[in-house]
Coordinates of C-alpha atoms in Angstrom, one line a residue:
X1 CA 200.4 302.7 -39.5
X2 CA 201.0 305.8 -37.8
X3 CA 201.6 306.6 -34.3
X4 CA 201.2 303.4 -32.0
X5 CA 197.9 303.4 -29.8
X6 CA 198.1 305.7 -26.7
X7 CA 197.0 303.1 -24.6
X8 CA 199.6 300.9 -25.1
X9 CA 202.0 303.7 -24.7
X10 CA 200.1 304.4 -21.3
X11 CA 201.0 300.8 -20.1
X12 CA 204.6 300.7 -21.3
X13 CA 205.1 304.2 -19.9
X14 CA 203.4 302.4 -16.4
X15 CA 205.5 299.6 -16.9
X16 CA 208.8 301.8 -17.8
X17 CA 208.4 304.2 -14.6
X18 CA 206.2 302.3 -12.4
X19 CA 208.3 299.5 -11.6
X20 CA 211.5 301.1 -10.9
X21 CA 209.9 303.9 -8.7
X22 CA 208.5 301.5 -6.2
X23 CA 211.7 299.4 -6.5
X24 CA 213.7 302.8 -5.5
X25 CA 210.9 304.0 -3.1
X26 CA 210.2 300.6 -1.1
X27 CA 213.6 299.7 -0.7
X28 CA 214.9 303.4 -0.1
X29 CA 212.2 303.7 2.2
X30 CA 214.2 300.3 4.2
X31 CA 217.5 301.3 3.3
X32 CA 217.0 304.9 5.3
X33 CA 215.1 302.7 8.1
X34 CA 217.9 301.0 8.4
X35 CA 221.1 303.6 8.2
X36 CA 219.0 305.0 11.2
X37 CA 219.4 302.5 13.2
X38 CA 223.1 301.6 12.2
X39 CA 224.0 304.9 13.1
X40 CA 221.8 306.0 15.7
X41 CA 221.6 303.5 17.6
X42 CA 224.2 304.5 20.7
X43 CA 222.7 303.8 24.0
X44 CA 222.9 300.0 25.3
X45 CA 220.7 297.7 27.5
X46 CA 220.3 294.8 28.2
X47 CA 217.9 292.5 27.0
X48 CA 216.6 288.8 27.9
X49 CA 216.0 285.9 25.0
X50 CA 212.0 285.5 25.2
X51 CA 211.8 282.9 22.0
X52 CA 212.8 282.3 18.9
X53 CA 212.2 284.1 15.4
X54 CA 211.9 281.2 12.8
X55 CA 212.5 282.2 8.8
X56 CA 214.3 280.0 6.8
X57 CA 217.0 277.5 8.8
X58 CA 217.5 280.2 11.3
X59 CA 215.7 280.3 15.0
X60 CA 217.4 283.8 15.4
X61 CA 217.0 284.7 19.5
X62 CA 213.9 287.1 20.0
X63 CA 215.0 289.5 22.8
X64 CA 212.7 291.8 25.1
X65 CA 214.6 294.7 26.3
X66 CA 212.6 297.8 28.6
X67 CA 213.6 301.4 27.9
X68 CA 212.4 304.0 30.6
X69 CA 209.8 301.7 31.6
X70 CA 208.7 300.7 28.0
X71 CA 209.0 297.1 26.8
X72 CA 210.3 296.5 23.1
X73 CA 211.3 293.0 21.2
X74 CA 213.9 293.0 18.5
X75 CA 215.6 289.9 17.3
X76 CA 219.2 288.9 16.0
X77 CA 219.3 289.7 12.4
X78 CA 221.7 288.4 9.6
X79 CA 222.8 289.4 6.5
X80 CA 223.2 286.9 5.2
X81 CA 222.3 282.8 5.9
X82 CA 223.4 280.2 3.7
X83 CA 222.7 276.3 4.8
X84 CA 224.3 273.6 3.1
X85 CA 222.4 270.2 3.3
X86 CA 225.5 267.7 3.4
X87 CA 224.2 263.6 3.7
X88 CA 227.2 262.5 5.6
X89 CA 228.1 265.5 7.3
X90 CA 227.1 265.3 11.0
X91 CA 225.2 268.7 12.2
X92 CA 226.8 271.4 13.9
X93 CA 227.2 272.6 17.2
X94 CA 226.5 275.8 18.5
X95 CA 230.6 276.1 19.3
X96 CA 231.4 275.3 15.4
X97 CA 229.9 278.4 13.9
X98 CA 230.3 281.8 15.0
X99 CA 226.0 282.9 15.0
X100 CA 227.5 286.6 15.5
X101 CA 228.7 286.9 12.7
X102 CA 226.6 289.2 9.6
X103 CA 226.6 285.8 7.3
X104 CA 226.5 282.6 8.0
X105 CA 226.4 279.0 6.8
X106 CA 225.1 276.5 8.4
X107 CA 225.7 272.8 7.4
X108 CA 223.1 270.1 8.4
X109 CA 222.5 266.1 6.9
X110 CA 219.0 266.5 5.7
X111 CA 217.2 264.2 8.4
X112 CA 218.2 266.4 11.5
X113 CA 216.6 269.2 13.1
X114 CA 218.8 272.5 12.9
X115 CA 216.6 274.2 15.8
X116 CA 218.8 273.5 18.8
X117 CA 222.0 275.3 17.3
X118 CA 220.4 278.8 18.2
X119 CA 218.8 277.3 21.4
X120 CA 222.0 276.2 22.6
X121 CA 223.7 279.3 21.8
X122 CA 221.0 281.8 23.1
X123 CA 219.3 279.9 25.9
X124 CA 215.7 281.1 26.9
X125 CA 215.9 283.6 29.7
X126 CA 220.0 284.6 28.7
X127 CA 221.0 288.5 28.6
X128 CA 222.0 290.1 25.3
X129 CA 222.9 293.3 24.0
X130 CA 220.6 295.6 22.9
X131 CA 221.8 298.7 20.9
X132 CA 218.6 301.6 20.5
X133 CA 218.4 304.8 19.2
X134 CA 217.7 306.9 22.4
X135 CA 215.2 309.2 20.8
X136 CA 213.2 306.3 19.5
X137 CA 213.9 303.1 21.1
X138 CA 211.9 300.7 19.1
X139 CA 214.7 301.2 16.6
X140 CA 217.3 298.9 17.3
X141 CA 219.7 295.9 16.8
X142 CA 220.6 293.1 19.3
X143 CA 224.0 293.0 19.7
X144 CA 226.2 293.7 16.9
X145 CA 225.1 295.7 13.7
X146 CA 223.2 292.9 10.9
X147 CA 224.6 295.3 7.5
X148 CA 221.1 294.7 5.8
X149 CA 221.7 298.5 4.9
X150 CA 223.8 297.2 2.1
X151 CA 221.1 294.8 0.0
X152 CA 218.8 297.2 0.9
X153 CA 220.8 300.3 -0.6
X154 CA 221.8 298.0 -3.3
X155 CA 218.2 297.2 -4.6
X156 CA 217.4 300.9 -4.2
X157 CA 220.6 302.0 -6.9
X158 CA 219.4 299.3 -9.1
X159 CA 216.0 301.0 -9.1
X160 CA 217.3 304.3 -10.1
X161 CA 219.2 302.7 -12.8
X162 CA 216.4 300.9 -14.2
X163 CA 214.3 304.2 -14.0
X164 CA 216.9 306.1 -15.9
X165 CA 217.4 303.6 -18.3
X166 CA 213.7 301.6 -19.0
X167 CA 212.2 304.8 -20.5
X168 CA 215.4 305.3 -22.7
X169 CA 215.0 302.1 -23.8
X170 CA 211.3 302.3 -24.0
X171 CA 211.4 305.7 -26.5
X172 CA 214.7 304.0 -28.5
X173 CA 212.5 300.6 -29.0
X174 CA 208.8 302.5 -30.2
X175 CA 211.6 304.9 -32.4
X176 CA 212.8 301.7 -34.3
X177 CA 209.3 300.1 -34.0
X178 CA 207.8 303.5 -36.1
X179 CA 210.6 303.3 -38.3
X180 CA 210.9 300.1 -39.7
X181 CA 206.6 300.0 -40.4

């Protein structure tokens, strides 16, 4: 046996240097999305709660907001939510959990409905902060800053580190393979 087929090296090297670039280019692509807005964002308005954003346990506020006559939607976005289904814990009130805050846990029994929490918090038709960046208003966060820049820069390092080490590991692995034949 000689040198491996160069198709298969052609789908490890895809593999190898494929993966890791859209990893580093997707999520850099969010991650400098993002530090936009976290830092540009410096002129405030504010906005009214239209309806609710459902993912997950969360009914996050949706809020329209007008900048120089333009109307724009954002919603309240978390870092992180975690909910923790307790049988004999009675849910929560909107007044037992702080819904500003980046993370969040939310504890519920599993036969209750968790939608009023954010409803009673951020009533339809209710004014909230919005922060935009001037020059492009569509970019912006409702009322205090989510830090989704952090996974998001997170998953973009640990592309960059897969796409220097895959291919060494890649060239080290066919090496040995060759070798030991």
């Amino acid at each position: 046996m000689g040198m491996p087929d160069i198709r298969i090296l052609l789908v490890i090297a895809v593999a190898v240097i494929g993966f890791p670039l859209f990893e580093v280019l997707f999520f850099g692509h969010f991650y400098r999305r993002e530090a936009r807005i976290k830092t540009l964002s410096s002129k405030s308005v504010e906005g009214v709660v239209v309806g609710y954003k459902r993912a997950q346990i969360v009914a996050a506020p949706i809020v329209e907001y007008i900048v120089d006559g333009q109307t724009y939607r954002n919603s309240l976005k978390y870092y992180r939510v975690v909910r923790v289904t307790l049988p004999w814990k009675t849910n929560q009130v909107a007044s037992d959990i702080d819904l500003m805050a980046q993370r969040i846990i939310i504890y519920t029994n599993s036969t209750v409905s968790k939608g009023n929490l954010f409803q009673d918090a951020f009533p339809l038709g209710s004014t909230m902060t919005v922060w935009y960046n001037p020059a492009y208003p569509k970019e912006s966060y409702v009322e205090r800053y989510s830090g989704l820049d952090k996974s998001y820069k997170r998953e973009m390092w640990i592309g960059i580190w897969m796409l220097i080490l895959l291919p060494i590991l890649a060239v080290v692995a066919i090496t040995m393979g060759m070798k030991y034949k």
